[in-house]
mmCIF file of C-alpha atoms and ligand atoms in Angstrom:
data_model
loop_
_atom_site.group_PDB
_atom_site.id
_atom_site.type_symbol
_atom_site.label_atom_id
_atom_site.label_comp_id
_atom_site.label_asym_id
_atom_site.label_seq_id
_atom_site.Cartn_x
_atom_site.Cartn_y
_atom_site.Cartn_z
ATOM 1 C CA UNK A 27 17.787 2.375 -23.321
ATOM 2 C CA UNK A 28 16.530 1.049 -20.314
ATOM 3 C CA UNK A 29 13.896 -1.387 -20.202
ATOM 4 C CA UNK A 30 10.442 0.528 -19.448
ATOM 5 C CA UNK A 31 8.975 -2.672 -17.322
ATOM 6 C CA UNK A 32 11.783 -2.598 -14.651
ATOM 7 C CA UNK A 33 10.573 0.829 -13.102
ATOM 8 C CA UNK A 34 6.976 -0.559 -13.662
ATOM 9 C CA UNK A 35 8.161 -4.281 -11.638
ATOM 10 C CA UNK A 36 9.318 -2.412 -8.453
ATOM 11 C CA UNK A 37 5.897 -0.437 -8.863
ATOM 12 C CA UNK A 38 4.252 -3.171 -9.038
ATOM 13 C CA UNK A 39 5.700 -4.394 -5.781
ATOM 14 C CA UNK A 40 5.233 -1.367 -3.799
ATOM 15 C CA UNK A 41 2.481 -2.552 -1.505
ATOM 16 C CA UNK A 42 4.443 -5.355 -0.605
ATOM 17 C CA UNK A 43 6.128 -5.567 2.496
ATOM 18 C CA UNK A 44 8.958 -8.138 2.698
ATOM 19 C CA UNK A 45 10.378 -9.840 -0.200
ATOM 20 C CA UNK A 46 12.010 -13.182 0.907
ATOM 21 C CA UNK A 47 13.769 -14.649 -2.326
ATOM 22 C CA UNK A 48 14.683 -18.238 -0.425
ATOM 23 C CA UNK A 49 18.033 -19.464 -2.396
ATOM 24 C CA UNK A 50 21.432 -22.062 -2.149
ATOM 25 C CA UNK A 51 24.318 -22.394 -3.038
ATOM 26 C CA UNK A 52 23.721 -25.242 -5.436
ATOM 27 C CA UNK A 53 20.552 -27.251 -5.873
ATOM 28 C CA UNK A 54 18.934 -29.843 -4.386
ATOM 29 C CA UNK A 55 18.700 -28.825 -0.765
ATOM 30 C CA UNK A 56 15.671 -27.999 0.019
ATOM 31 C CA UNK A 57 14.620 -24.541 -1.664
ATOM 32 C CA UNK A 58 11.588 -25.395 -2.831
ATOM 33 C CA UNK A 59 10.076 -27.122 -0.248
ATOM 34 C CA UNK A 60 11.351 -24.681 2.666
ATOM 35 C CA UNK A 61 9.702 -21.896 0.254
ATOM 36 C CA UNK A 62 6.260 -23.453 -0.146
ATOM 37 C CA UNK A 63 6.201 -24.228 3.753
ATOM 38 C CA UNK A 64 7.322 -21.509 4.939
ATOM 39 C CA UNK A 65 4.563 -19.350 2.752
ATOM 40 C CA UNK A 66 1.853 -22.052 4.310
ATOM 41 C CA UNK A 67 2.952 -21.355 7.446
ATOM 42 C CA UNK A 68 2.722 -17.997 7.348
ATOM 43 C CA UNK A 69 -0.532 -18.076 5.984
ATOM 44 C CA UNK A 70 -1.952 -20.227 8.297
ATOM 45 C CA UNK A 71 -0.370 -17.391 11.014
ATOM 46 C CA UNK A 72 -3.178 -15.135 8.596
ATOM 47 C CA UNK A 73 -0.169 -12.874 6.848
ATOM 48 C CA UNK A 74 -0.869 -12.081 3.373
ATOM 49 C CA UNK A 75 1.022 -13.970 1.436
ATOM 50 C CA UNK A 76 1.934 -14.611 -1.946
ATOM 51 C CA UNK A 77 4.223 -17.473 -3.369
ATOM 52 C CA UNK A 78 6.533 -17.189 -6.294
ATOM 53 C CA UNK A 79 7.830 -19.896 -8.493
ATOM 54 C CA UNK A 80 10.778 -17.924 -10.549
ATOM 55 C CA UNK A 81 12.775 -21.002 -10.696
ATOM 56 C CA UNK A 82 13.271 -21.768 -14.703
ATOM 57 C CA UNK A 83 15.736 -24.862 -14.590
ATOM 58 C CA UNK A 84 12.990 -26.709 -12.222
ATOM 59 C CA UNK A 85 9.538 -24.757 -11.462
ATOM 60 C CA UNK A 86 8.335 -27.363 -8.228
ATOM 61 C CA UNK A 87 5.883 -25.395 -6.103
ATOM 62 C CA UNK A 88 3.297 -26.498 -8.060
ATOM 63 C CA UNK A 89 3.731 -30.010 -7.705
ATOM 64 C CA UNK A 90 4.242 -29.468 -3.781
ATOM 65 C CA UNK A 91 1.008 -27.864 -3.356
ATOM 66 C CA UNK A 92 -0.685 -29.389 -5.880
ATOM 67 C CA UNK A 93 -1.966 -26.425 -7.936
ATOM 68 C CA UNK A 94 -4.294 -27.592 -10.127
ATOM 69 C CA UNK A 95 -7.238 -26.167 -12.012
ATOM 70 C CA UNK A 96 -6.195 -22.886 -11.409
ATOM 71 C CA UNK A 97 -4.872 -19.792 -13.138
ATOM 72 C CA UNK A 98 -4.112 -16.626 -13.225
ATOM 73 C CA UNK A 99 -6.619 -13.800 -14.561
ATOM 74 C CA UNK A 100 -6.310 -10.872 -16.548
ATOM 75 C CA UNK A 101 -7.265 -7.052 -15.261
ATOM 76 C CA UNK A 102 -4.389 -4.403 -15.696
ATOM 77 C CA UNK A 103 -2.426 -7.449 -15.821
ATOM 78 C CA UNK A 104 -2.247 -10.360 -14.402
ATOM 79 C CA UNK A 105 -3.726 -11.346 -10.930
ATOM 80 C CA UNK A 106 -2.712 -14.637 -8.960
ATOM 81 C CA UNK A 107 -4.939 -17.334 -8.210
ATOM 82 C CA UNK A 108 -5.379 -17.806 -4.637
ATOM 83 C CA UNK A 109 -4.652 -21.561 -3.223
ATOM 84 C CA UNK A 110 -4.255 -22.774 0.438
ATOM 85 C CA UNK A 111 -4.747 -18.943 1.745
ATOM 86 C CA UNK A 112 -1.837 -17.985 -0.137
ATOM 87 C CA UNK A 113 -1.778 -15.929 -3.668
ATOM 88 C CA UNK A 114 0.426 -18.402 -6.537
ATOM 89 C CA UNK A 115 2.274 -17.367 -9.152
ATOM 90 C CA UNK A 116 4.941 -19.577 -10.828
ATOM 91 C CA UNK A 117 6.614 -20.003 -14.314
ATOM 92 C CA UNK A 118 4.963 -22.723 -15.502
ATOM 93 C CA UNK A 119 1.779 -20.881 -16.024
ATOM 94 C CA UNK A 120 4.363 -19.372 -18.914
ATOM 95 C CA UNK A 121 6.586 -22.316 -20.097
ATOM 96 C CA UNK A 122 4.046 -25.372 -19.222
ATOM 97 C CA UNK A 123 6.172 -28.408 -19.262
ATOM 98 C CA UNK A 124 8.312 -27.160 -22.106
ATOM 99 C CA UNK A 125 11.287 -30.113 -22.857
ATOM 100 C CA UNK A 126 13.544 -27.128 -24.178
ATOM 101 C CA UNK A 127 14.814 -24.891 -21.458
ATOM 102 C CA UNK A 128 14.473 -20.547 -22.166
ATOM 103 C CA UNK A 129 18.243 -19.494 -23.244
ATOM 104 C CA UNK A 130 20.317 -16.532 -22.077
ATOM 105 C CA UNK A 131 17.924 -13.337 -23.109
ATOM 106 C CA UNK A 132 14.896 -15.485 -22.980
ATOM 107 C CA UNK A 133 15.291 -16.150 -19.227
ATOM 108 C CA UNK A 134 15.367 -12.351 -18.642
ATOM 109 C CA UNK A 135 12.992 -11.260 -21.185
ATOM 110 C CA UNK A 136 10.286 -13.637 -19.100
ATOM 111 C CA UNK A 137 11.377 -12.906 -15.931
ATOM 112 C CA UNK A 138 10.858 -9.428 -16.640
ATOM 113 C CA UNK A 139 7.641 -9.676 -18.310
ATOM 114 C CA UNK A 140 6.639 -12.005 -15.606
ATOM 115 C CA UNK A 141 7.771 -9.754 -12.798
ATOM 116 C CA UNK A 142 6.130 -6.687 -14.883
ATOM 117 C CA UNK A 143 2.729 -7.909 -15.169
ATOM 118 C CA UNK A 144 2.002 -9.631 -12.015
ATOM 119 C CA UNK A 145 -0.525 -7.835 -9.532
ATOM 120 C CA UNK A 146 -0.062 -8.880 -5.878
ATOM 121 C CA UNK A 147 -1.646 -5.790 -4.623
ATOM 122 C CA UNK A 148 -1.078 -5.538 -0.315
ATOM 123 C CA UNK A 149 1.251 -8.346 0.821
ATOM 124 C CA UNK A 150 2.941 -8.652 4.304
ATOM 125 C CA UNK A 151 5.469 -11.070 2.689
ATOM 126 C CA UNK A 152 6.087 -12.202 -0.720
ATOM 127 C CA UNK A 153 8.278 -15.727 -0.882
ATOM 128 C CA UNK A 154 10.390 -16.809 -4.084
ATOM 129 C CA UNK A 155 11.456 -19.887 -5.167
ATOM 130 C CA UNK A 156 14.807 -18.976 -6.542
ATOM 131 C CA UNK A 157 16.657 -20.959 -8.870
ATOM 132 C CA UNK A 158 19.743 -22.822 -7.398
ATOM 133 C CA UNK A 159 22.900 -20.968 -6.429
ATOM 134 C CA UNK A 160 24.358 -17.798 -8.827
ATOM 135 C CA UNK A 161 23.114 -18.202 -12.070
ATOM 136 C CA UNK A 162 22.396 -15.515 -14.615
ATOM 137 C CA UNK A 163 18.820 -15.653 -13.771
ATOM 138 C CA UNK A 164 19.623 -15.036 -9.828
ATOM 139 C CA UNK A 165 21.434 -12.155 -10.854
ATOM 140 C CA UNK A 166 18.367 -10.495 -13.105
ATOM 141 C CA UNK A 167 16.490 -11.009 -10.371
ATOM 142 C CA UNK A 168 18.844 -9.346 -7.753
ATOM 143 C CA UNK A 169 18.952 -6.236 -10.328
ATOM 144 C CA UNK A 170 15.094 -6.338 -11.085
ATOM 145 C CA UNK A 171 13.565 -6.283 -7.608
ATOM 146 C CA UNK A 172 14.765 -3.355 -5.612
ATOM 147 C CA UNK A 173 13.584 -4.597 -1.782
ATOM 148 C CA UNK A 174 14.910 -8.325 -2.030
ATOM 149 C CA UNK A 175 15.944 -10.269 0.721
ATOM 150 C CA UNK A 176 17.779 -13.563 1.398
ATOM 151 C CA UNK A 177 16.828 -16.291 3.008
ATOM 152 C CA UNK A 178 19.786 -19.325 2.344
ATOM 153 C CA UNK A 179 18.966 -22.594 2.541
ATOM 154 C CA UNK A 180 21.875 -25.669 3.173
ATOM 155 C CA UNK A 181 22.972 -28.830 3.864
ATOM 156 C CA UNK A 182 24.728 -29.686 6.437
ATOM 157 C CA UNK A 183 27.693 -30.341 4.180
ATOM 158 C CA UNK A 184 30.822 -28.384 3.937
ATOM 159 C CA UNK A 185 30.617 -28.808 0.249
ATOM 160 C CA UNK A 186 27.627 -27.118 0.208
ATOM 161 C CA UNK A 187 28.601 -24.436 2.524
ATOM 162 C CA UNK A 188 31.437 -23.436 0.499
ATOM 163 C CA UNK A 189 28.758 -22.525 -2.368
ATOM 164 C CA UNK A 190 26.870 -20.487 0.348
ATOM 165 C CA UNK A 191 29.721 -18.640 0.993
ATOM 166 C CA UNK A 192 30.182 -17.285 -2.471
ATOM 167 C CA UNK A 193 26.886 -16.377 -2.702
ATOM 168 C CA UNK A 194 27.219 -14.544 0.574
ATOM 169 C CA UNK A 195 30.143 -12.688 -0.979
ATOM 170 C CA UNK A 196 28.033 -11.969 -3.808
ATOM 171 C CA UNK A 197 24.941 -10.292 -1.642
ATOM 172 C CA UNK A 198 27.550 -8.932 0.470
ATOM 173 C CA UNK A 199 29.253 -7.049 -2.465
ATOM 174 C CA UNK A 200 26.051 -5.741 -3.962
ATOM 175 C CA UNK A 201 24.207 -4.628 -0.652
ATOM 176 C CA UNK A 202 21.459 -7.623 -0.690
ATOM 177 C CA UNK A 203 20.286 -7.864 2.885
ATOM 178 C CA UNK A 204 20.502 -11.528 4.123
ATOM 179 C CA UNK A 205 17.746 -12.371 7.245
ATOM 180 C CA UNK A 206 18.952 -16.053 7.759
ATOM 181 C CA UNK A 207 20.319 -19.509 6.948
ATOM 182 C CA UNK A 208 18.634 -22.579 7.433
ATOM 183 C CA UNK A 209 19.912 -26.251 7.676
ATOM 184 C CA UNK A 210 18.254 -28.901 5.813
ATOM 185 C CA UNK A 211 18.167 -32.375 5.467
ATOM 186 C CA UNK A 212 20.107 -32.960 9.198
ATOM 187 C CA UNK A 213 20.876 -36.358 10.171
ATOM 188 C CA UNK A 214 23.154 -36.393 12.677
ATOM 189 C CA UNK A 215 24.084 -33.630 15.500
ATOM 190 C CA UNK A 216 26.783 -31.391 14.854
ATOM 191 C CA UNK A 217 27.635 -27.486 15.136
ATOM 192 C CA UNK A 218 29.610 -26.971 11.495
ATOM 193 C CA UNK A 219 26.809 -25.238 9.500
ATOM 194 C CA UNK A 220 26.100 -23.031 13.061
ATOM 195 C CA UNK A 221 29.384 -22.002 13.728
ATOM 196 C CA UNK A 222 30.195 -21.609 10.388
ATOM 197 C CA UNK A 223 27.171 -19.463 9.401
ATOM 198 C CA UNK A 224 27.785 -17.096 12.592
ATOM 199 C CA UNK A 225 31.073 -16.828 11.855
ATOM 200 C CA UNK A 226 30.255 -15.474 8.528
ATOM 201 C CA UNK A 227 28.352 -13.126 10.820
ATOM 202 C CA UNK A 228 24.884 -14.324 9.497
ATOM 203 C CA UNK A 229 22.111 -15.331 11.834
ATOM 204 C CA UNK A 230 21.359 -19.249 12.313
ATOM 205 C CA UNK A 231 17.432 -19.792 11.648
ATOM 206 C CA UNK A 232 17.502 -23.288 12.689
ATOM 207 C CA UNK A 233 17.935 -26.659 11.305
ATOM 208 C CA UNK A 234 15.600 -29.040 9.872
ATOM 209 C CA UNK A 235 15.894 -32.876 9.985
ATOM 210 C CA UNK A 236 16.156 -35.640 6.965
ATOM 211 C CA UNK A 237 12.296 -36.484 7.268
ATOM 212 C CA UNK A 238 11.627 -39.698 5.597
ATOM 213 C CA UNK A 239 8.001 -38.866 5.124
ATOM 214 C CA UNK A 240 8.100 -35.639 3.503
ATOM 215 C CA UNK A 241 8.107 -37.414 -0.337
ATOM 216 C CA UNK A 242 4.748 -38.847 0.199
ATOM 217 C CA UNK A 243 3.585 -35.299 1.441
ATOM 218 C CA UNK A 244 4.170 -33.826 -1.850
ATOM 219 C CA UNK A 245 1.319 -32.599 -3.505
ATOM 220 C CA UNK A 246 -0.942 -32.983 -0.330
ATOM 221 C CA UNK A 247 -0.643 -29.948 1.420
ATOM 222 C CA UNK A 248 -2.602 -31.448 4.407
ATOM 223 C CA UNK A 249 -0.304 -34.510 4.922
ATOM 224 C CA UNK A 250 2.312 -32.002 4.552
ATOM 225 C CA UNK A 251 1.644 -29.796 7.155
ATOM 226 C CA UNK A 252 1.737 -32.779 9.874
ATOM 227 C CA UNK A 253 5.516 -33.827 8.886
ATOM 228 C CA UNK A 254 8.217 -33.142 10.922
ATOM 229 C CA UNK A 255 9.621 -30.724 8.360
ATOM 230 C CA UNK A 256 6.600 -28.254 8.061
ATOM 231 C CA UNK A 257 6.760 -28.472 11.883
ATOM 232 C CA UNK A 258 9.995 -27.173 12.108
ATOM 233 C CA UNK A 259 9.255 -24.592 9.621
ATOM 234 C CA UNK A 260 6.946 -22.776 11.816
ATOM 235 C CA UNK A 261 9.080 -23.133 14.854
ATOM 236 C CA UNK A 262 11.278 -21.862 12.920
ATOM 237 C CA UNK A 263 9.632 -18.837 11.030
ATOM 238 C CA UNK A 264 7.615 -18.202 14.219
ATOM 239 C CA UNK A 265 11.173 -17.356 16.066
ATOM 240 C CA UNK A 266 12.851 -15.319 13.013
ATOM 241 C CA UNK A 267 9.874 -13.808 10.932
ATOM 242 C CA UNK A 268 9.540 -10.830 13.333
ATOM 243 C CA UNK A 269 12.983 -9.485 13.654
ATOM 244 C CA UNK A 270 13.856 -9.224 9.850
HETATM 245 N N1 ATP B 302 14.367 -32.377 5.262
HETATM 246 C C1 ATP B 302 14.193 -33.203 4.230
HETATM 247 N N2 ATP B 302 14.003 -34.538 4.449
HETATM 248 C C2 ATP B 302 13.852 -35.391 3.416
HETATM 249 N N3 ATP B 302 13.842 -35.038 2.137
HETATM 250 C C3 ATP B 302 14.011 -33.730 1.836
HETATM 251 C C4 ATP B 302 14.195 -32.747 2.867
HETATM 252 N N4 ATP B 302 14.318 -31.551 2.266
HETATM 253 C C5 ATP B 302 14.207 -31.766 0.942
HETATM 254 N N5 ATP B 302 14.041 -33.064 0.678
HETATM 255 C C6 ATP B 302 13.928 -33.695 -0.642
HETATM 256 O O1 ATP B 302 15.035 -33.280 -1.419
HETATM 257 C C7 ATP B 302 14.657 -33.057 -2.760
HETATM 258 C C8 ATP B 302 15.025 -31.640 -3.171
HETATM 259 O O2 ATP B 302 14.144 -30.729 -2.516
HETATM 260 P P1 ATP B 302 13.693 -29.401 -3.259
HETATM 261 O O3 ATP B 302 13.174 -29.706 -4.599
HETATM 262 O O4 ATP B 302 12.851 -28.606 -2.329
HETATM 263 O O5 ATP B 302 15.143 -28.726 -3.399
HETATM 264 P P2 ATP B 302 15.557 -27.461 -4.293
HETATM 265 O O6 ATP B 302 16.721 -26.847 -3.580
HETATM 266 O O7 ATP B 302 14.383 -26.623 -4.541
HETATM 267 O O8 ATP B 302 16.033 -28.152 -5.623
HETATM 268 P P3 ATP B 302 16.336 -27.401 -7.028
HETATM 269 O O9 ATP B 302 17.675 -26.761 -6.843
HETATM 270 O O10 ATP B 302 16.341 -28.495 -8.012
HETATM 271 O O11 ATP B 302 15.247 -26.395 -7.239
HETATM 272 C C9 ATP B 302 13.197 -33.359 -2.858
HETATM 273 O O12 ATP B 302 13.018 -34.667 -3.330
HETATM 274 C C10 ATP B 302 12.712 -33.236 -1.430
HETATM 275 O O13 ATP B 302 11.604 -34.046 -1.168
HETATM 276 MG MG1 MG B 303 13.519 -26.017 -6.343
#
Protein backbone atom coordinates (compact mmCIF):
# COMPACT_ATOMS: atom_id res chain seq x y z
CA UNK A 1 0.00 0.00 0.00
CA UNK A 2 1.16 3.22 -0.80
CA UNK A 3 1.90 5.71 1.68
CA UNK A 4 -1.26 8.18 1.96
CA UNK A 5 1.16 11.39 2.82
CA UNK A 6 3.11 11.23 -0.53
CA UNK A 7 -0.01 12.31 -2.70
CA UNK A 8 -0.78 14.77 0.22
CA UNK A 9 3.38 16.19 0.05
CA UNK A 10 3.12 17.10 -3.70
CA UNK A 11 -0.34 18.74 -2.65
CA UNK A 12 1.08 20.41 -0.32
CA UNK A 13 3.57 21.89 -2.74
CA UNK A 14 1.25 22.85 -5.39
CA UNK A 15 1.38 26.60 -5.00
CA UNK A 16 4.91 26.50 -5.24
CA UNK A 17 6.64 27.47 -8.17
CA UNK A 18 10.25 26.24 -8.48
CA UNK A 19 11.73 23.69 -6.33
CA UNK A 20 15.59 24.08 -6.28
CA UNK A 21 16.96 21.01 -4.19
CA UNK A 22 20.85 22.51 -4.20
CA UNK A 23 23.10 19.13 -3.93
CA UNK A 24 27.03 17.53 -4.55
CA UNK A 25 28.55 14.99 -5.23
CA UNK A 26 30.09 14.46 -1.83
CA UNK A 27 30.08 16.85 1.09
CA UNK A 28 31.77 19.59 2.17
CA UNK A 29 31.62 21.97 -0.75
CA UNK A 30 29.59 24.42 -0.16
CA UNK A 31 25.80 23.20 -0.17
CA UNK A 32 24.73 24.72 2.63
CA UNK A 33 25.99 27.93 2.45
CA UNK A 34 25.26 28.44 -1.46
CA UNK A 35 21.56 27.30 -0.31
CA UNK A 36 21.04 29.80 2.51
CA UNK A 37 22.54 32.66 0.19
CA UNK A 38 21.10 32.04 -2.57
CA UNK A 39 17.42 31.98 -0.70
CA UNK A 40 18.67 35.56 0.94
CA UNK A 41 19.35 36.75 -2.16
CA UNK A 42 16.41 36.06 -3.65
CA UNK A 43 14.53 37.42 -0.99
CA UNK A 44 16.14 40.48 -0.81
CA UNK A 45 15.18 40.55 -4.93
CA UNK A 46 11.34 40.34 -2.93
CA UNK A 47 10.57 36.53 -4.36
CA UNK A 48 8.77 34.48 -1.97
CA UNK A 49 10.85 32.29 -0.64
CA UNK A 50 11.08 29.52 1.58
CA UNK A 51 14.30 27.63 2.83
CA UNK A 52 14.55 23.98 3.56
CA UNK A 53 16.97 22.22 5.78
CA UNK A 54 16.33 18.31 4.73
CA UNK A 55 19.87 17.54 5.35
CA UNK A 56 19.85 14.66 8.28
CA UNK A 57 23.70 13.75 8.48
CA UNK A 58 24.40 17.70 9.14
CA UNK A 59 21.21 20.16 9.41
CA UNK A 60 23.51 23.80 9.05
CA UNK A 61 21.12 26.49 7.84
CA UNK A 62 20.31 27.23 11.08
CA UNK A 63 23.54 27.99 12.36
CA UNK A 64 24.23 30.16 9.08
CA UNK A 65 21.36 32.33 9.64
CA UNK A 66 21.22 32.16 13.03
CA UNK A 67 17.63 30.97 13.65
CA UNK A 68 16.95 31.38 16.96
CA UNK A 69 13.85 31.83 19.08
CA UNK A 70 11.77 30.74 16.49
CA UNK A 71 9.46 27.92 15.48
CA UNK A 72 7.18 26.58 13.58
CA UNK A 73 3.26 26.76 14.40
CA UNK A 74 0.52 24.51 14.17
CA UNK A 75 -2.86 25.15 11.86
CA UNK A 76 -3.73 22.23 9.38
CA UNK A 77 -0.23 21.49 9.97
CA UNK A 78 2.61 23.01 10.34
CA UNK A 79 3.48 26.62 9.15
CA UNK A 80 7.18 28.02 8.89
CA UNK A 81 8.49 30.72 10.84
CA UNK A 82 9.47 33.55 8.80
CA UNK A 83 13.29 34.89 9.31
CA UNK A 84 15.34 37.37 7.14
CA UNK A 85 12.19 37.70 4.57
CA UNK A 86 12.42 34.17 3.92
CA UNK A 87 9.93 31.26 5.35
CA UNK A 88 12.45 28.36 7.46
CA UNK A 89 11.92 25.06 7.83
CA UNK A 90 14.72 22.58 8.74
CA UNK A 91 15.13 19.16 10.54
CA UNK A 92 16.30 20.14 13.57
CA UNK A 93 13.05 21.58 14.64
CA UNK A 94 12.43 17.46 14.60
CA UNK A 95 15.73 15.81 15.75
CA UNK A 96 17.21 18.89 17.96
CA UNK A 97 20.80 18.09 18.41
CA UNK A 98 20.19 14.38 18.68
CA UNK A 99 23.98 12.49 19.16
CA UNK A 100 22.32 9.32 17.44
CA UNK A 101 21.70 9.75 13.78
CA UNK A 102 17.74 8.49 12.29
CA UNK A 103 18.51 4.88 10.59
CA UNK A 104 17.34 3.53 7.24
CA UNK A 105 13.24 3.74 7.59
CA UNK A 106 13.54 6.45 10.12
CA UNK A 107 15.15 8.87 7.62
CA UNK A 108 12.14 8.32 5.28
CA UNK A 109 9.47 8.00 7.74
CA UNK A 110 10.57 11.86 8.84
CA UNK A 111 11.22 13.07 5.70
CA UNK A 112 7.90 12.13 4.73
CA UNK A 113 6.11 13.31 7.67
CA UNK A 114 8.17 16.38 7.45
CA UNK A 115 7.49 16.96 3.78
CA UNK A 116 3.64 15.98 4.56
CA UNK A 117 2.89 18.44 7.11
CA UNK A 118 4.68 21.49 6.13
CA UNK A 119 2.47 24.51 4.79
CA UNK A 120 4.40 26.90 2.51
CA UNK A 121 1.31 28.13 0.90
CA UNK A 122 2.36 30.59 -2.53
CA UNK A 123 6.13 30.40 -3.12
CA UNK A 124 8.03 31.64 -6.27
CA UNK A 125 10.95 29.36 -5.23
CA UNK A 126 11.43 26.89 -2.60
CA UNK A 127 15.43 26.08 -1.85
CA UNK A 128 16.67 22.69 -0.15
CA UNK A 129 19.53 21.94 1.59
CA UNK A 130 20.14 18.46 0.39
CA UNK A 131 22.19 16.06 2.06
CA UNK A 132 25.63 15.34 0.37
CA UNK A 133 25.88 13.35 -2.84
CA UNK A 134 23.42 9.97 -3.48
CA UNK A 135 22.40 8.74 -0.38
CA UNK A 136 19.22 6.88 0.44
CA UNK A 137 17.74 9.98 1.75
CA UNK A 138 18.52 11.95 -1.73
CA UNK A 139 16.79 9.31 -3.38
CA UNK A 140 13.35 9.54 -1.05
CA UNK A 141 13.46 12.82 -1.75
CA UNK A 142 13.85 12.55 -5.62
CA UNK A 143 10.72 10.00 -5.42
CA UNK A 144 8.70 12.21 -2.86
CA UNK A 145 8.67 15.62 -4.54
CA UNK A 146 7.28 15.44 -8.01
CA UNK A 147 8.60 19.15 -9.47
CA UNK A 148 12.32 18.93 -8.12
CA UNK A 149 15.08 20.53 -9.61
CA UNK A 150 18.91 20.48 -9.39
CA UNK A 151 21.07 22.88 -8.67
CA UNK A 152 24.94 21.08 -8.21
CA UNK A 153 27.30 22.55 -6.30
CA UNK A 154 31.47 21.67 -6.71
CA UNK A 155 34.82 22.12 -6.18
CA UNK A 156 37.00 22.84 -8.46
CA UNK A 157 38.52 19.39 -8.07
CA UNK A 158 38.40 16.59 -10.47
CA UNK A 159 37.81 14.33 -7.57
CA UNK A 160 34.89 15.99 -6.85
CA UNK A 161 33.67 16.25 -10.31
CA UNK A 162 33.79 12.67 -10.84
CA UNK A 163 31.04 12.38 -7.91
CA UNK A 164 29.01 15.06 -9.86
CA UNK A 165 29.04 13.07 -12.69
CA UNK A 166 27.36 10.09 -11.17
CA UNK A 167 24.89 12.02 -9.78
CA UNK A 168 24.27 13.57 -13.15
CA UNK A 169 23.84 10.04 -14.48
CA UNK A 170 21.54 9.43 -11.78
CA UNK A 171 19.08 12.66 -12.55
CA UNK A 172 19.73 11.95 -16.04
CA UNK A 173 18.34 8.33 -15.79
CA UNK A 174 15.31 9.24 -13.76
CA UNK A 175 14.20 12.51 -15.68
CA UNK A 176 15.32 15.10 -12.76
CA UNK A 177 15.74 18.40 -14.55
CA UNK A 178 19.19 19.95 -13.70
CA UNK A 179 19.22 24.18 -14.06
CA UNK A 180 23.02 24.55 -13.21
CA UNK A 181 26.40 23.86 -11.62
CA UNK A 182 28.23 26.09 -9.57
CA UNK A 183 31.99 26.23 -8.57
CA UNK A 184 32.95 26.75 -5.10
CA UNK A 185 35.73 27.39 -3.08
CA UNK A 186 38.04 28.70 -6.40
CA UNK A 187 41.48 29.62 -5.78
CA UNK A 188 43.22 29.73 -8.69
CA UNK A 189 42.02 30.34 -12.51
CA UNK A 190 41.36 27.50 -14.56
CA UNK A 191 38.59 26.18 -17.13
CA UNK A 192 38.32 22.21 -15.85
CA UNK A 193 35.02 22.41 -13.88
CA UNK A 194 33.63 24.79 -17.11
CA UNK A 195 34.57 22.71 -19.77
CA UNK A 196 33.89 19.79 -18.04
CA UNK A 197 30.36 20.73 -16.87
CA UNK A 198 29.41 21.91 -20.59
CA UNK A 199 30.67 19.05 -21.89
CA UNK A 200 28.37 17.05 -19.82
CA UNK A 201 25.98 19.38 -21.62
CA UNK A 202 24.94 21.18 -18.32
CA UNK A 203 24.92 24.94 -18.04
CA UNK A 204 27.92 26.71 -16.04
CA UNK A 205 26.26 29.12 -13.29
CA UNK A 206 29.45 30.60 -12.32
CA UNK A 207 32.17 30.16 -9.90
CA UNK A 208 32.66 31.38 -6.51
CA UNK A 209 36.04 32.15 -4.83
CA UNK A 210 37.79 30.57 -1.48
CA UNK A 211 36.63 33.67 0.70
CA UNK A 212 38.60 33.76 3.82
CA UNK A 213 35.98 35.78 5.59
CA UNK A 214 32.97 33.85 5.07
CA UNK A 215 33.58 31.67 8.64
CA UNK A 216 33.22 34.71 10.69
CA UNK A 217 29.95 35.53 8.65
CA UNK A 218 28.27 32.55 9.93
CA UNK A 219 25.44 33.13 11.94
CA UNK A 220 25.35 36.94 11.06
CA UNK A 221 23.36 37.21 8.17
CA UNK A 222 24.31 40.94 7.83
CA UNK A 223 28.13 40.41 7.81
CA UNK A 224 27.27 37.74 5.49
CA UNK A 225 25.68 39.45 2.91
CA UNK A 226 28.83 41.93 2.44
CA UNK A 227 31.38 38.87 1.72
CA UNK A 228 32.62 38.20 -1.43
CA UNK A 229 30.72 34.92 -1.56
CA UNK A 230 27.08 36.25 -1.03
CA UNK A 231 28.21 38.77 -3.68
CA UNK A 232 28.80 36.36 -6.14
CA UNK A 233 25.71 34.59 -5.30
CA UNK A 234 23.53 37.26 -6.56
CA UNK A 235 25.59 37.91 -9.60
CA UNK A 236 25.19 34.77 -10.01
CA UNK A 237 21.41 33.92 -9.34
CA UNK A 238 20.59 37.34 -10.86
CA UNK A 239 22.09 35.91 -14.40
CA UNK A 240 20.53 32.19 -14.13
CA UNK A 241 17.31 32.51 -11.90
CA UNK A 242 15.20 33.66 -14.89
CA UNK A 243 15.87 31.16 -17.55
CA UNK A 244 15.23 27.92 -15.46
N1 LIG B 1 33.78 29.90 -0.99
C1 LIG B 1 34.15 29.52 0.23
N2 LIG B 1 35.22 30.12 0.84
C2 LIG B 1 35.62 29.72 2.06
N3 LIG B 1 35.03 28.78 2.79
C3 LIG B 1 33.96 28.15 2.26
C4 LIG B 1 33.46 28.49 0.96
N4 LIG B 1 32.39 27.72 0.72
C5 LIG B 1 32.21 26.95 1.81
N5 LIG B 1 33.15 27.19 2.73
C6 LIG B 1 33.33 26.52 4.02
O1 LIG B 1 33.36 25.13 3.80
C7 LIG B 1 32.68 24.43 4.82
C8 LIG B 1 31.59 23.56 4.21
O2 LIG B 1 30.53 24.41 3.75
P1 LIG B 1 29.03 23.91 3.84
O3 LIG B 1 28.72 23.43 5.20
O4 LIG B 1 28.15 24.94 3.23
O5 LIG B 1 29.16 22.64 2.86
P2 LIG B 1 28.11 21.45 2.65
O6 LIG B 1 28.34 20.98 1.25
O7 LIG B 1 26.76 21.90 3.01
O8 LIG B 1 28.62 20.38 3.68
P3 LIG B 1 27.83 19.04 4.13
O9 LIG B 1 28.01 18.08 3.00
O10 LIG B 1 28.52 18.63 5.37
O11 LIG B 1 26.40 19.42 4.34
C9 LIG B 1 32.18 25.46 5.78
O12 LIG B 1 33.07 25.57 6.86
C10 LIG B 1 32.15 26.73 4.97
O13 LIG B 1 32.33 27.87 5.76
MG1 LIG C 1 25.42 21.15 4.41
Amino acid sequence: MTDPRIAVINERLKEVNDIIAVSSGKGGVGKSLVASTLALTLAEENYKVGLFDLDFTSPSTHVILNVKNVYPTEKNGVVPPEIHGLKYMSIVYYSGEHVSPLRGADVSNALIELLAITRWNTLDFLIIDMPPGISDATLDIIRLVKRIKFLIVTTPSQLAFETVRKLVNLLSELNIPIIGVVENMKMKESRFIREQTEKTGLKFWGEIPFDYTLEEAIGDVNRLSKTKFMERIKEIAEANINKI
